[in-house]
GROMACS .gro file of C-alpha atoms in nm:
model
  515
    1MET     CA    1   9.307  -0.744  -5.037
    2ALA     CA    2   9.646  -0.691  -5.200
    3ALA     CA    3   9.515  -0.387  -5.384
    4ALA     CA    4   9.386  -0.243  -5.057
    5ALA     CA    5   9.722  -0.305  -4.892
    6LEU     CA    6   9.904  -0.130  -5.173
    7ALA     CA    7   9.656   0.158  -5.164
    8GLY     CA    8   9.735   0.201  -4.797
    9CYS     CA    9  10.101   0.256  -4.892
   10THR     CA   10  10.021   0.543  -5.127
   11VAL     CA   11  10.238   0.833  -5.017
   12GLY     CA   12  10.173   1.202  -5.063
   13PRO     CA   13   9.878   1.420  -4.955
   14ALA     CA   14   9.523   1.296  -5.009
   15TYR     CA   15   9.327   1.549  -5.213
   16ARG     CA   16   9.020   1.723  -5.075
   17ALA     CA   17   8.825   1.977  -5.278
   18PRO     CA   18   8.890   2.323  -5.133
   19ALA     CA   19   8.616   2.508  -4.951
   20VAL     CA   20   8.566   2.858  -5.090
   21LEU     CA   21   8.352   3.113  -4.911
   22THR     CA   22   8.106   3.290  -5.138
   23PRO     CA   23   7.865   3.571  -5.050
   24PRO     CA   24   7.502   3.472  -4.987
   25ALA     CA   25   7.382   3.687  -5.279
   26PHE     CA   26   7.516   3.909  -5.555
   27GLY     CA   27   7.543   4.272  -5.454
   28GLU     CA   28   7.407   4.402  -5.786
   29ALA     CA   29   7.114   4.160  -5.800
   30THR     CA   30   6.772   4.325  -5.799
   31THR     CA   31   6.598   4.006  -5.688
   32GLY     CA   32   6.635   3.816  -5.365
   33ALA     CA   33   6.873   3.525  -5.323
   34GLN     CA   34   6.719   3.239  -5.517
   35PRO     CA   35   6.849   2.967  -5.750
   36ALA     CA   36   6.891   3.068  -6.113
   37PRO     CA   37   6.647   2.924  -6.366
   38GLY     CA   38   6.762   2.687  -6.638
   39LEU     CA   39   7.005   2.854  -6.876
   40ASN     CA   40   7.009   2.591  -7.150
   41GLY     CA   41   6.977   2.743  -7.495
   42TRP     CA   42   6.962   3.098  -7.360
   43TRP     CA   43   7.047   3.246  -7.702
   44ARG     CA   44   6.715   3.120  -7.840
   45ALA     CA   45   6.541   3.389  -7.633
   46TYR     CA   46   6.646   3.640  -7.901
   47ALA     CA   47   6.408   3.457  -8.139
   48ASP     CA   48   6.644   3.491  -8.434
   49PRO     CA   49   6.677   3.175  -8.650
   50GLU     CA   50   6.992   3.312  -8.812
   51LEU     CA   51   7.163   3.346  -8.474
   52ASP     CA   52   7.061   2.990  -8.386
   53ARG     CA   53   7.201   2.863  -8.717
   54LEU     CA   54   7.532   3.045  -8.676
   55ILE     CA   55   7.582   2.906  -8.326
   56GLU     CA   56   7.509   2.553  -8.446
   57LEU     CA   57   7.755   2.602  -8.732
   58ALA     CA   58   8.024   2.731  -8.495
   59LEU     CA   59   7.977   2.439  -8.256
   60ARG     CA   60   8.010   2.200  -8.547
   61GLN     CA   61   8.321   2.332  -8.721
   62SER     CA   62   8.503   2.590  -8.508
   63PRO     CA   63   8.882   2.543  -8.504
   64ASP     CA   64   8.882   2.652  -8.138
   65LEU     CA   65   8.665   2.354  -8.043
   66ASP     CA   66   8.875   2.123  -8.260
   67ALA     CA   67   9.180   2.234  -8.062
   68ALA     CA   68   8.999   2.177  -7.730
   69VAL     CA   69   8.892   1.827  -7.838
   70ALA     CA   70   9.249   1.751  -7.947
   71ARG     CA   71   9.369   1.849  -7.599
   72ILE     CA   72   9.119   1.602  -7.451
   73ALA     CA   73   9.263   1.331  -7.676
   74GLN     CA   74   9.614   1.422  -7.561
   75ALA     CA   75   9.512   1.403  -7.194
   76ARG     CA   76   9.345   1.065  -7.241
   77ALA     CA   77   9.651   0.930  -7.420
   78GLN     CA   78   9.869   1.048  -7.132
   79GLU     CA   79   9.628   0.883  -6.889
   80ARG     CA   80   9.660   0.551  -7.074
   81GLU     CA   81  10.037   0.592  -7.073
   82ALA     CA   82  10.039   0.649  -6.696
   83ARG     CA   83   9.806   0.355  -6.629
   84SER     CA   84  10.029   0.120  -6.829
   85ALA     CA   85  10.294   0.147  -6.555
   86TYR     CA   86  10.072  -0.074  -6.336
   87TYR     CA   87  10.147  -0.374  -6.557
   88PRO     CA   88  10.455  -0.564  -6.674
   89GLN     CA   89  10.620  -0.451  -6.993
   90VAL     CA   90  10.666  -0.747  -7.228
   91ASN     CA   91  10.879  -0.740  -7.540
   92ALA     CA   92  10.953  -1.001  -7.804
   93GLN     CA   93  11.295  -1.025  -7.960
   94ALA     CA   94  11.454  -1.234  -8.231
   95GLY     CA   95  11.794  -1.214  -8.390
   96THR     CA   96  12.102  -1.384  -8.521
   97ASN     CA   97  12.468  -1.330  -8.447
   98TYR     CA   98  12.774  -1.418  -8.655
   99GLN     CA   99  13.128  -1.407  -8.516
  100ARG     CA  100  13.465  -1.504  -8.670
  101PHE     CA  101  13.741  -1.567  -8.418
  102SER     CA  102  14.101  -1.449  -8.438
  103LYS     CA  103  14.366  -1.709  -8.515
  104ASN     CA  104  14.607  -1.537  -8.280
  105ALA     CA  105  14.381  -1.515  -7.977
  106GLY     CA  106  14.264  -1.873  -7.935
  107PHE     CA  107  14.352  -2.125  -7.667
  108SER     CA  108  14.622  -2.284  -7.885
  109SER     CA  109  14.811  -1.955  -7.908
  110LEU     CA  110  14.805  -1.924  -7.533
  111ALA     CA  111  14.928  -2.282  -7.491
  112SER     CA  112  15.221  -2.226  -7.724
  113LEU     CA  113  15.347  -1.956  -7.492
  114PHE     CA  114  15.405  -2.228  -7.231
  115GLY     CA  115  15.544  -2.487  -7.470
  116GLY     CA  116  15.214  -2.656  -7.525
  117GLY     CA  117  15.091  -2.806  -7.847
  118SER     CA  118  14.874  -2.641  -8.102
  119GLY     CA  119  14.578  -2.858  -8.040
  120GLY     CA  120  14.233  -2.717  -8.017
  121GLY     CA  121  14.083  -2.934  -7.755
  122ALA     CA  122  13.873  -2.654  -7.626
  123SER     CA  123  13.714  -2.592  -7.958
  124GLY     CA  124  13.356  -2.655  -7.882
  125GLY     CA  125  13.286  -3.010  -7.982
  126GLY     CA  126  13.627  -3.116  -8.118
  127ALA     CA  127  13.728  -3.385  -7.876
  128SER     CA  128  14.085  -3.456  -7.976
  129GLY     CA  129  14.283  -3.183  -7.816
  130GLY     CA  130  14.660  -3.226  -7.848
  131SER     CA  131  14.878  -3.340  -7.565
  132SER     CA  132  15.168  -3.141  -7.434
  133GLY     CA  133  15.391  -3.065  -7.726
  134GLY     CA  134  15.153  -3.241  -7.964
  135SER     CA  135  14.951  -3.107  -8.254
  136GLY     CA  136  14.595  -3.179  -8.164
  137SER     CA  137  14.348  -3.185  -8.449
  138GLY     CA  138  14.099  -2.995  -8.244
  139SER     CA  139  13.862  -2.834  -8.498
  140GLY     CA  140  13.513  -2.765  -8.378
  141GLY     CA  141  13.258  -3.031  -8.440
  142SER     CA  142  12.945  -2.985  -8.635
  143GLY     CA  143  12.733  -2.979  -8.325
  144GLY     CA  144  12.817  -2.614  -8.253
  145GLY     CA  145  12.985  -2.464  -7.949
  146VAL     CA  146  13.287  -2.241  -7.926
  147ALA     CA  147  13.474  -2.217  -8.256
  148ALA     CA  148  13.841  -2.291  -8.300
  149PRO     CA  149  14.090  -2.009  -8.358
  150GLY     CA  150  14.030  -1.878  -8.706
  151GLY     CA  151  13.689  -2.041  -8.713
  152ALA     CA  152  13.342  -1.886  -8.699
  153ILE     CA  153  13.015  -1.936  -8.517
  154GLN     CA  154  12.658  -1.819  -8.587
  155THR     CA  155  12.380  -1.827  -8.330
  156TYR     CA  156  12.004  -1.774  -8.356
  157SER     CA  157  11.778  -1.652  -8.078
  158ALA     CA  158  11.409  -1.579  -8.022
  159GLY     CA  159  11.216  -1.513  -7.706
  160PHE     CA  160  11.041  -1.276  -7.470
  161ASP     CA  161  11.153  -1.052  -7.188
  162ALA     CA  162  10.934  -0.889  -6.924
  163SER     CA  163  10.994  -0.624  -6.660
  164TRP     CA  164  10.768  -0.498  -6.385
  165GLU     CA  165  10.825  -0.225  -6.128
  166ILE     CA  166  10.616  -0.288  -5.818
  167ASP     CA  167  10.420   0.022  -5.716
  168LEU     CA  168  10.477  -0.038  -5.348
  169PHE     CA  169  10.458   0.327  -5.241
  170GLY     CA  170  10.191   0.449  -5.481
  171GLY     CA  171  10.396   0.660  -5.721
  172VAL     CA  172  10.216   0.510  -6.020
  173ALA     CA  173   9.880   0.543  -5.845
  174ARG     CA  174   9.943   0.914  -5.790
  175GLN     CA  175  10.054   0.954  -6.150
  176VAL     CA  176   9.733   0.791  -6.273
  177GLU     CA  177   9.531   1.006  -6.032
  178GLY     CA  178   9.693   1.321  -6.168
  179SER     CA  179   9.648   1.223  -6.532
  180ARG     CA  180   9.283   1.140  -6.470
  181ALA     CA  181   9.231   1.483  -6.314
  182ARG     CA  182   9.401   1.648  -6.612
  183THR     CA  183   9.171   1.462  -6.849
  184ALA     CA  184   8.871   1.595  -6.657
  185ALA     CA  185   9.021   1.945  -6.668
  186ALA     CA  186   9.061   1.916  -7.046
  187VAL     CA  187   8.693   1.820  -7.077
  188TRP     CA  188   8.588   2.118  -6.865
  189ASN     CA  189   8.812   2.345  -7.070
  190ALA     CA  190   8.636   2.220  -7.381
  191ARG     CA  191   8.302   2.302  -7.219
  192ASP     CA  192   8.434   2.648  -7.139
  193ALA     CA  193   8.543   2.683  -7.501
  194GLN     CA  194   8.188   2.594  -7.609
  195LEU     CA  195   8.041   2.857  -7.378
  196SER     CA  196   8.290   3.123  -7.488
  197LEU     CA  197   8.231   3.042  -7.854
  198ILE     CA  198   7.854   3.076  -7.819
  199ALA     CA  199   7.894   3.409  -7.639
  200GLU     CA  200   8.142   3.540  -7.897
  201VAL     CA  201   7.919   3.445  -8.191
  202ALA     CA  202   7.614   3.599  -8.022
  203ASP     CA  203   7.805   3.915  -7.931
  204ALA     CA  204   7.944   3.962  -8.283
  205TYR     CA  205   7.603   3.894  -8.439
  206LEU     CA  206   7.424   4.137  -8.207
  207GLN     CA  207   7.687   4.401  -8.281
  208LEU     CA  208   7.624   4.344  -8.652
  209ARG     CA  209   7.248   4.378  -8.610
  210THR     CA  210   7.297   4.700  -8.412
  211LEU     CA  211   7.522   4.840  -8.683
  212GLN     CA  212   7.268   4.745  -8.948
  213GLN     CA  213   6.999   4.922  -8.747
  214ARG     CA  214   7.219   5.231  -8.718
  215GLU     CA  215   7.292   5.214  -9.091
  216ALA     CA  216   6.919   5.208  -9.162
  217VAL     CA  217   6.872   5.517  -8.942
  218ALA     CA  218   7.157   5.693  -9.123
  219ARG     CA  219   7.022   5.605  -9.468
  220ASN     CA  220   6.674   5.724  -9.374
  221GLU     CA  221   6.829   6.050  -9.258
  222LEU     CA  222   7.023   6.074  -9.585
  223ALA     CA  223   6.705   6.030  -9.789
  224ARG     CA  224   6.530   6.295  -9.578
  225GLN     CA  225   6.823   6.535  -9.621
  226GLU     CA  226   6.810   6.484 -10.000
  227ARG     CA  227   6.439   6.567 -10.003
  228ASN     CA  228   6.496   6.871  -9.783
  229LEU     CA  229   6.774   6.994 -10.010
  230ALA     CA  230   6.550   6.969 -10.315
  231ILE     CA  231   6.274   7.162 -10.135
  232ALA     CA  232   6.521   7.422 -10.010
  233ALA     CA  233   6.667   7.470 -10.359
  234ASN     CA  234   6.323   7.522 -10.514
  235THR     CA  235   6.218   7.756 -10.234
  236SER     CA  236   6.542   7.954 -10.266
  237ARG     CA  237   6.494   7.999 -10.640
  238ALA     CA  238   6.145   8.131 -10.570
  239GLY     CA  239   6.302   8.382 -10.329
  240LEU     CA  240   6.113   8.250 -10.029
  241ILE     CA  241   6.424   8.161  -9.823
  242ALA     CA  242   6.777   8.287  -9.815
  243GLU     CA  243   7.045   8.113 -10.021
  244GLY     CA  244   7.241   8.052  -9.701
  245ASP     CA  245   6.970   7.812  -9.583
  246THR     CA  246   7.022   7.604  -9.898
  247ILE     CA  247   7.399   7.597  -9.843
  248ARG     CA  248   7.353   7.479  -9.485
  249GLN     CA  249   7.113   7.210  -9.604
  250ARG     CA  250   7.375   7.093  -9.856
  251ALA     CA  251   7.632   7.073  -9.576
  252GLU     CA  252   7.391   6.863  -9.369
  253LEU     CA  253   7.349   6.627  -9.666
  254ALA     CA  254   7.726   6.582  -9.696
  255SER     CA  255   7.749   6.510  -9.323
  256ALA     CA  256   7.475   6.247  -9.351
  257GLN     CA  257   7.656   6.080  -9.641
  258ALA     CA  258   7.986   6.072  -9.451
  259ALA     CA  259   7.825   5.906  -9.147
  260ILE     CA  260   7.732   5.590  -9.338
  261GLY     CA  261   8.079   5.471  -9.444
  262PRO     CA  262   8.227   5.394  -9.099
  263ILE     CA  263   7.912   5.209  -8.994
  264VAL     CA  264   7.924   4.990  -9.307
  265ALA     CA  265   8.296   4.917  -9.255
  266GLU     CA  266   8.242   4.813  -8.893
  267GLY     CA  267   7.954   4.592  -9.002
  268LYS     CA  268   8.178   4.416  -9.255
  269ALA     CA  269   8.437   4.361  -8.981
  270GLN     CA  270   8.173   4.191  -8.765
  271MET     CA  271   8.072   3.971  -9.061
  272HIS     CA  272   8.435   3.867  -9.098
  273ALA     CA  273   8.456   3.788  -8.726
  274ILE     CA  274   8.141   3.575  -8.737
  275ALA     CA  275   8.270   3.380  -9.037
  276VAL     CA  276   8.602   3.300  -8.868
  277LEU     CA  277   8.425   3.195  -8.546
  278THR     CA  278   8.217   2.950  -8.748
  279GLY     CA  279   8.522   2.807  -8.921
  280GLU     CA  280   8.461   2.980  -9.255
  281THR     CA  281   8.673   3.220  -9.459
  282PRO     CA  282   8.617   3.588  -9.368
  283ASP     CA  283   8.416   3.680  -9.679
  284SER     CA  284   8.208   3.362  -9.705
  285LEU     CA  285   7.902   3.485  -9.509
  286ILE     CA  286   7.879   3.847  -9.626
  287ALA     CA  287   7.594   3.791  -9.874
  288GLU     CA  288   7.394   3.594  -9.618
  289LEU     CA  289   7.451   3.829  -9.324
  290ALA     CA  290   7.387   4.144  -9.528
  291ARG     CA  291   7.026   4.048  -9.600
  292PRO     CA  292   6.772   4.265  -9.412
  293ARG     CA  293   6.603   4.093  -9.120
  294PRO     CA  294   6.324   4.178  -8.876
  295SER     CA  295   6.412   4.384  -8.573
  296LEU     CA  296   6.545   4.193  -8.276
  297GLY     CA  297   6.350   4.183  -7.955
  298LEU     CA  298   6.491   4.212  -7.607
  299PRO     CA  299   6.498   3.886  -7.410
  300PRO     CA  300   6.382   3.900  -7.050
  301ALA     CA  301   6.647   3.960  -6.786
  302VAL     CA  302   6.755   3.645  -6.604
  303PRO     CA  303   6.796   3.627  -6.224
  304PRO     CA  304   7.162   3.561  -6.141
  305GLY     CA  305   7.087   3.294  -5.882
  306LEU     CA  306   7.317   3.215  -5.591
  307PRO     CA  307   7.693   3.280  -5.598
  308SER     CA  308   7.758   2.927  -5.471
  309GLU     CA  309   7.600   2.789  -5.788
  310LEU     CA  310   7.888   2.924  -5.994
  311LEU     CA  311   8.124   2.670  -5.834
  312ARG     CA  312   7.945   2.382  -6.004
  313ARG     CA  313   7.810   2.557  -6.313
  314ARG     CA  314   8.105   2.750  -6.457
  315PRO     CA  315   8.334   2.520  -6.657
  316ASP     CA  316   8.645   2.731  -6.595
  317ILE     CA  317   8.602   2.689  -6.218
  318ARG     CA  318   8.555   2.314  -6.259
  319ALA     CA  319   8.869   2.298  -6.475
  320ALA     CA  320   9.072   2.497  -6.220
  321GLU     CA  321   8.959   2.261  -5.942
  322ARG     CA  322   9.070   1.957  -6.146
  323ASN     CA  323   9.406   2.120  -6.215
  324LEU     CA  324   9.448   2.163  -5.839
  325ALA     CA  325   9.369   1.793  -5.790
  326ALA     CA  326   9.630   1.702  -6.051
  327ALA     CA  327   9.893   1.924  -5.888
  328THR     CA  328   9.821   1.762  -5.550
  329ALA     CA  329   9.866   1.415  -5.700
  330ASP     CA  330  10.199   1.523  -5.850
  331ILE     CA  331  10.330   1.578  -5.496
  332GLY     CA  332  10.275   1.207  -5.427
  333VAL     CA  333  10.466   1.113  -5.742
  334SER     CA  334  10.771   1.305  -5.620
  335VAL     CA  335  10.738   1.177  -5.261
  336ALA     CA  336  10.737   0.818  -5.391
  337ASP     CA  337  11.080   0.881  -5.545
  338LEU     CA  338  11.217   0.923  -5.190
  339TYR     CA  339  11.147   0.554  -5.119
  340PRO     CA  340  11.311   0.236  -5.251
  341ARG     CA  341  11.207   0.098  -5.589
  342PHE     CA  342  11.156  -0.274  -5.648
  343SER     CA  343  11.151  -0.440  -5.986
  344LEU     CA  344  11.128  -0.787  -6.138
  345THR     CA  345  11.269  -0.889  -6.474
  346GLY     CA  346  11.256  -1.218  -6.658
  347MET     CA  347  11.347  -1.361  -6.995
  348ALA     CA  348  11.250  -1.679  -7.180
  349GLN     CA  349  11.471  -1.731  -7.484
  350PHE     CA  350  11.546  -2.000  -7.740
  351LEU     CA  351  11.916  -1.996  -7.831
  352SER     CA  352  12.089  -2.227  -8.079
  353THR     CA  353  12.358  -2.240  -8.346
  354ALA     CA  354  12.117  -2.403  -8.589
  355LEU     CA  355  11.773  -2.293  -8.699
  356SER     CA  356  11.660  -2.653  -8.726
  357ASN     CA  357  11.666  -2.707  -8.351
  358LEU     CA  358  11.600  -2.350  -8.233
  359PHE     CA  359  11.248  -2.413  -8.101
  360THR     CA  360  11.325  -2.723  -7.897
  361GLY     CA  361  11.337  -2.782  -7.527
  362ASP     CA  362  11.716  -2.809  -7.524
  363SER     CA  363  11.743  -2.457  -7.671
  364LEU     CA  364  11.528  -2.293  -7.402
  365GLN     CA  365  11.709  -2.050  -7.174
  366LEU     CA  366  11.539  -1.887  -6.873
  367THR     CA  367  11.659  -1.586  -6.678
  368GLY     CA  368  11.503  -1.415  -6.376
  369ASN     CA  369  11.609  -1.119  -6.169
  370ALA     CA  370  11.477  -0.921  -5.872
  371ALA     CA  371  11.628  -0.584  -5.791
  372ALA     CA  372  11.587  -0.306  -5.540
  373THR     CA  373  11.715   0.049  -5.568
  374PHE     CA  374  11.765   0.252  -5.251
  375PRO     CA  375  11.816   0.629  -5.269
  376ILE     CA  376  12.119   0.716  -5.060
  377LEU     CA  377  12.270   1.046  -5.166
  378ASP     CA  378  12.146   1.278  -5.439
  379PHE     CA  379  12.241   1.615  -5.286
  380GLY     CA  380  11.879   1.730  -5.255
  381ARG     CA  381  11.752   1.643  -5.603
  382ARG     CA  382  11.453   1.437  -5.487
  383SER     CA  383  11.361   1.661  -5.194
  384GLY     CA  384  11.390   1.960  -5.425
  385ALA     CA  385  11.145   1.796  -5.664
  386VAL     CA  386  10.898   1.747  -5.377
  387ALA     CA  387  10.929   2.113  -5.276
  388GLU     CA  388  10.875   2.216  -5.638
  389ARG     CA  389  10.557   2.007  -5.662
  390ARG     CA  390  10.424   2.154  -5.339
  391ALA     CA  391  10.484   2.505  -5.469
  392GLN     CA  392  10.306   2.414  -5.793
  393ALA     CA  393  10.008   2.291  -5.591
  394ASP     CA  394  10.005   2.620  -5.399
  395GLU     CA  395  10.004   2.801  -5.732
  396ALA     CA  396   9.715   2.586  -5.857
  397TYR     CA  397   9.517   2.666  -5.541
  398ALA     CA  398   9.580   3.039  -5.585
  399GLN     CA  399   9.473   3.008  -5.948
  400TYR     CA  400   9.155   2.829  -5.839
  401ARG     CA  401   9.070   3.105  -5.590
  402ARG     CA  402   9.142   3.369  -5.854
  403THR     CA  403   8.912   3.192  -6.101
  404VAL     CA  404   8.630   3.191  -5.845
  405LEU     CA  405   8.679   3.560  -5.764
  406ILE     CA  406   8.688   3.655  -6.132
  407ALA     CA  407   8.367   3.458  -6.188
  408LEU     CA  408   8.194   3.651  -5.909
  409ARG     CA  409   8.324   3.977  -6.053
  410ASP     CA  410   8.203   3.885  -6.403
  411VAL     CA  411   7.848   3.838  -6.275
  412GLU     CA  412   7.851   4.160  -6.073
  413ASP     CA  413   7.986   4.355  -6.373
  414ALA     CA  414   7.726   4.207  -6.607
  415LEU     CA  415   7.443   4.283  -6.364
  416ILE     CA  416   7.540   4.649  -6.328
  417ARG     CA  417   7.575   4.684  -6.706
  418VAL     CA  418   7.231   4.536  -6.765
  419ARG     CA  419   7.064   4.757  -6.505
  420THR     CA  420   7.246   5.072  -6.616
  421GLU     CA  421   7.167   5.012  -6.983
  422GLN     CA  422   6.802   4.945  -6.904
  423GLU     CA  423   6.779   5.281  -6.728
  424ARG     CA  424   6.970   5.455  -7.007
  425GLN     CA  425   6.745   5.303  -7.273
  426ALA     CA  426   6.433   5.431  -7.098
  427GLN     CA  427   6.585   5.779  -7.071
  428LEU     CA  428   6.689   5.781  -7.439
  429ALA     CA  429   6.344   5.666  -7.553
  430ALA     CA  430   6.179   5.946  -7.357
  431GLY     CA  431   6.427   6.200  -7.493
  432LEU     CA  432   6.371   6.083  -7.852
  433ALA     CA  433   5.995   6.120  -7.817
  434ASP     CA  434   6.042   6.479  -7.696
  435ALA     CA  435   6.287   6.553  -7.979
  436ARG     CA  436   6.041   6.430  -8.241
  437ARG     CA  437   5.765   6.649  -8.102
  438SER     CA  438   6.006   6.943  -8.089
  439VAL     CA  439   6.117   6.917  -8.452
  440GLY     CA  440   5.759   6.943  -8.577
  441ALA     CA  441   5.699   7.258  -8.373
  442VAL     CA  442   6.028   7.419  -8.485
  443GLU     CA  443   5.960   7.346  -8.853
  444ALA     CA  444   5.614   7.501  -8.824
  445ARG     CA  445   5.763   7.816  -8.669
  446TRP     CA  446   6.030   7.831  -8.942
  447ARG     CA  447   5.768   7.812  -9.218
  448THR     CA  448   5.592   8.112  -9.066
  449GLY     CA  449   5.919   8.301  -9.037
  450LEU     CA  450   5.927   8.300  -8.659
  451THR     CA  451   6.264   8.124  -8.629
  452ASP     CA  452   6.589   8.075  -8.814
  453PHE     CA  453   6.664   7.768  -9.028
  454GLY     CA  454   6.951   7.688  -8.794
  455ASP     CA  455   6.695   7.599  -8.525
  456VAL     CA  456   6.537   7.351  -8.766
  457LEU     CA  457   6.873   7.187  -8.835
  458ALA     CA  458   6.949   7.166  -8.463
  459ALA     CA  459   6.612   7.002  -8.393
  460ARG     CA  460   6.663   6.749  -8.674
  461LYS     CA  461   7.013   6.669  -8.547
  462SER     CA  462   6.866   6.604  -8.204
  463VAL     CA  463   6.624   6.350  -8.351
  464LEU     CA  464   6.897   6.179  -8.554
  465SER     CA  465   7.128   6.164  -8.253
  466GLY     CA  466   6.848   6.026  -8.037
  467GLU     CA  467   6.763   5.752  -8.287
  468ASP     CA  468   7.127   5.652  -8.322
  469GLN     CA  469   7.189   5.650  -7.946
  470LEU     CA  470   6.873   5.449  -7.883
  471ALA     CA  471   6.980   5.190  -8.142
  472GLN     CA  472   7.321   5.167  -7.974
  473SER     CA  473   7.163   5.137  -7.630
  474GLU     CA  474   6.936   4.853  -7.741
  475GLY     CA  475   7.238   4.675  -7.888
  476ASN     CA  476   7.440   4.733  -7.571
  477LEU     CA  477   7.159   4.590  -7.361
  478ARG     CA  478   7.137   4.277  -7.574
  479ARG     CA  479   7.514   4.233  -7.551
  480ALA     CA  480   7.508   4.292  -7.174
  481LEU     CA  481   7.256   4.009  -7.142
  482VAL     CA  482   7.492   3.787  -7.343
  483SER     CA  483   7.773   3.877  -7.100
  484LEU     CA  484   7.546   3.793  -6.806
  485HIS     CA  485   7.463   3.450  -6.945
  486LYS     CA  486   7.829   3.382  -7.012
  487ALA     CA  487   7.926   3.498  -6.662
  488LEU     CA  488   7.664   3.269  -6.508
  489GLY     CA  489   7.826   2.978  -6.691
  490GLY     CA  490   7.509   2.819  -6.822
  491GLY     CA  491   7.408   2.693  -7.160
  492TRP     CA  492   7.649   2.404  -7.208
  493GLU     CA  493   7.459   2.138  -7.013
  494ASP     CA  494   7.249   2.010  -7.304
  495LEU     CA  495   7.515   2.056  -7.573
  496PRO     CA  496   7.683   1.746  -7.715
  497LEU     CA  497   8.060   1.730  -7.678
  498ASP     CA  498   8.218   1.489  -7.922
  499THR     CA  499   8.551   1.418  -7.757
  500ALA     CA  500   8.677   1.223  -8.058
  501PRO     CA  501   8.873   1.440  -8.303
  502ARG     CA  502   8.656   1.547  -8.595
  503ALA     CA  503   8.731   1.387  -8.931
  504GLY     CA  504   8.958   1.616  -9.128
  505ALA     CA  505   9.069   1.808  -8.822
  506ALA     CA  506   9.380   1.600  -8.756
  507ALA     CA  507   9.724   1.627  -8.910
  508GLY     CA  508   9.622   1.378  -9.178
  509ALA     CA  509   9.396   1.643  -9.324
  510TYR     CA  510   9.694   1.842  -9.446
  511THR     CA  511   9.960   1.572  -9.479
  512ALA     CA  512   9.962   1.454  -9.838
  513PRO     CA  513  10.066   1.091  -9.899
  514LYS     CA  514  10.392   1.038 -10.083
  515ARG     CA  515  10.359   0.914 -10.441
   0.00000   0.00000   0.00000
């Protein structure tokens, strides 16, 4: 009942999740509006065990995920800190105090100013204070009390003190509400980091496989050019072809050799990127990734589903919504500062001049206090804080809307890239088939002397260019499908998220103990 009464006093706006209008279907979708199928483990559709292993390795030891998990731990610690304000703060204290009094500032010195005696009747336990003009003996007794001038006193104390600020207007409740929302946002950000990491590893790996495929095409062309040069040289020596044809063939061989180097260098760069994404040193996976592997297949295209599904599926949208909830709660924290604050304090303390009787009933000292603080005049500081919090909530709402719009754009962009690359791949495959048929016919005409050797070189270049472009198109299509899965926000649902910092990932991993 009391909790309900206090909840009714919670000031500030009550949060409601914003309603965002989304289109009924994606404009670039080739299928009708229908829910998207399950996206869990979408990278397994590439049927590449090495890709699966690299993603598992990245999820297990990526520094990016370690940082995201550390941010969750920070948010949860801040939530516990905010929740602690609900309860009294209790502290234990113990101490001793020693004080030696001045001989010239005691009661006897004051009495002498008025002609009084030098007695110390006020000396804490000495009962024989001097009469007027007399010389009272007045030294403090052994029972303690206030020491005589020139004397000393030592006291011992031990006890507890407690303080509690009553959350009458819900400032603490709003603070806890905001910290809880920030913890949820940190968890969703970690999910988004998982999704981004998977997509980055898959993209880098598919780029590497495409480059390796292009390198194989280039090396096959180099071997063919070497064979053609040997044939041309022998034929030229026999006088069957002009020497210029041999020179042109040698130039084609040099061009084929020069084409391999940049492809190999870019492949090494992708290997380095994959290693870093998996938490390894850049050169640690080169031997493993350089091994030849079977050709990759093309996974089936996935329907994009409904735009409204993105609001619950994409982790970055969920995180932005939680940040908006936290910003709304912060308004209530500032509004509560406009109202009075009520607090209770108390202290139970044992105080004595002797340790032997410190923990006795006669040494117990109790203190209690109730206080209220009323804001009167602060020249706009508190109202300015409220206005600032409201503006921050407006910013969080704008950021939420922007995140939703970017998510919709990401899906539309990925859909058009997939469809365009599918069409381009079909066109390149048809063109390559024609080029291969053409080169055979041109070579036959050249052997019979019906055409120049330059036509043969042009036909061969057309085949090489077609093979290279087709390899690039297949790689682009695979990468476009990765972008589509990332844009749809799926794949994290069945992944574990260990929100406890990984052993060795904390500062203790690099802080050596002192010897």
